[in-house]
Amino acid sequence: MAQKDFNSQEAAETPGLKEAEQVMARLLLAAKNLNLYPENHAIYKKSLQDLHDKLTSFINKYGEFSLEVSKTHTEYQENKLLAENSAHQNLAYLCYRDGIQKLIFSSGVTFSELEEFLKIINAHQVIEDENQGDIVTDMWEAGLFNIEYRTNERIWQNEPLLDLSRLRPVPPDADPGEEPAAQAAPDSAGSTPGSDIQLWELSEQEIEETNRMVALEESRNFNQDVFDVLLVILNEQRDHRDYAQILEIIYECFQNELAARNFSRISRFLKNFHSTRDSYSADNHWALSYLDDFLRMISGPDALSTLNDYLEKTTAEDNQQFEELEEMIGLLSEECIFSLTPVLPKVKSSSARRAALSALSGLARADLRPLIYLARHSSSAVAAEAIMLLSETLGDLSESRKKEALPVLFEASRSDEANVRKTGVSALTRQEDADVYTHLAAFFSDPNPGIRKTVFKFFSRSRSPAAEAALMERLSRSDFNRKDTALLKALYRALGNCGGSMAFDFLQSRLFSRPLRIGKLRAMHRAGAAMALGRLQEPEAGDMLLKASKSLWPTIRRAVRRAKEADNEA
């Protein structure tokens, strides 16, 4: 009889099909957990108890749980159940290999019977020698009264006996068309010891394939198996309590993989997880809150503590590994910004730091609040990291969202902590905003020489109307004194570097103004204006300086001379 299409309407109407899928998923999970954990481990015992509970519930409702066994999968009432990918390791194949065509779990099946059944299956994953027996024999000897099986009797009864004489090698000098004598009378002569050795001896190709299978078995990642099986179960789960328990098991697998630095495997799981979550979100599924809480939990400081330790201690510069790390972090929730940013000041590996910064910046684009919170952290090192991350993120945001974060950078630039203030000023120099120029003009007089240098470079990097307007406004104030010579020089130099036609008119008025209109520091302002004109790229600036050098006013001629001397000293 043809197998029903799993997605057909007819299959969907099969009574108990969904529950059968859930029982099968738990059976697979319990089998895998037996491989992963010792027999007395809580996770294994819990998965076995879940299997027993679900199977008992199914039998009470629908009667015996009967599975048809094929080489690659099991079927319930002609409907294919969960497929298993690794063909030579799955439950269906192992039973099929030993001649089992049907498994029947009947009423009264006990916890201990299920456990014994799983142990038998597990013991026969790899046949180590011909005397080991088979699943059928072990199940018969175990007396599993409520777990029946049906076998293919033809395997044992109807197959012809193997005639070893037909497999005897042909001598090199024999006639190809001649029948070997031993074929006519198999009982007349026994096989020689040499021919038996040749018959059972493995070829080089068979040895290579065997070694490959052993290596594959040894390298199997059971956490990834658990991830895959549990995601299937999540898609079909309807019970709130069971759903939470499954997520607890996934959490432990996540931590195991994180401790082993298997970042790519975690990324694969998280991509599938997000796919499940997206489908739940579209349907407004009741389990959506469970998935969101789980994602926040694995992104929290407790779950990522081992990752923090790794980032702090590693000195590796493995680009491939850190690309996988960046991808994994980017698939977590914004909660991990709180978890990982505090460790950034301690990260020694430049590759690890770049990967973490890139991933966190990507997450912050969706939600700036974690970085805004950390920018006010009590640790100046943590606050500085958050401020710099915030500034790097702003470049990819809309103007309205930038306005949300700029006040935080302004606040940081006014901090009493030199490190935070310097980072805040540096972060502001990454922004193109008129308010930023007006704010930073005041930092030409900051006590920290590094901050003064950063601000000067910011104003001097290009011709900017916003920059020249901010500097002219600052130079127009009357709060300078004789101690501000260096400050005035820096302001005028920066104006010459960034100014245009507006700056030309301002500098001309400063250089040629009558003494009373400039104030007591007129000589300093004249020299500064002459210095700025020398840097200005306006074509009239050279003519203006030439005119000033021939002025009838000695103070104007002296200002030009001092400006040239100051430029030569600089």
PDB file of C-alpha atoms in Angstrom, residues 21 84 92 108 125 130-131 154 157 233 239 296 325 400 445 484 530 538 549:
ATOM      1  CA  GLU A  21       4.742  12.463  16.134  1.00  0.00           C
ATOM      2  CA  GLU A  84      16.254  10.937  10.919  1.00  0.00           C
ATOM      3  CA  ALA A  92      14.636   2.922  12.270  1.00  0.00           C
ATOM      4  CA  GLY A 108       0.961  -1.286  30.601  1.00  0.00           C
ATOM      5  CA  GLN A 125      24.599   1.075  17.186  1.00  0.00           C
ATOM      6  CA  GLU A 130      29.719 -11.384  15.168  1.00  0.00           C
ATOM      7  CA  ASN A 131      29.082 -12.885  18.618  1.00  0.00           C
ATOM      8  CA  ARG A 154      12.478 -14.667   5.229  1.00  0.00           C
ATOM      9  CA  GLN A 157      14.275 -19.081   6.772  1.00  0.00           C
ATOM     10  CA  ILE A 233       9.416  19.092  19.128  1.00  0.00           C
ATOM     11  CA  ASP A 239       1.642  21.749  26.436  1.00  0.00           C
ATOM     12  CA  ARG A 296      16.790  36.999  26.525  1.00  0.00           C
ATOM     13  CA  LEU A 325      31.767  34.518  16.976  1.00  0.00           C
ATOM     14  CA  SER A 400      15.312  61.330  14.317  1.00  0.00           C
ATOM     15  CA  SER A 445      40.386  75.471  26.333  1.00  0.00           C
ATOM     16  CA  ASP A 484      44.781  82.969  26.545  1.00  0.00           C
ATOM     17  CA  ALA A 530      46.701  87.547  10.046  1.00  0.00           C
ATOM     18  CA  GLU A 538      40.073  82.444  -0.430  1.00  0.00           C
ATOM     19  CA  SER A 549      52.118  94.435   5.530  1.00  0.00           C
TER      20      SER A 549
END
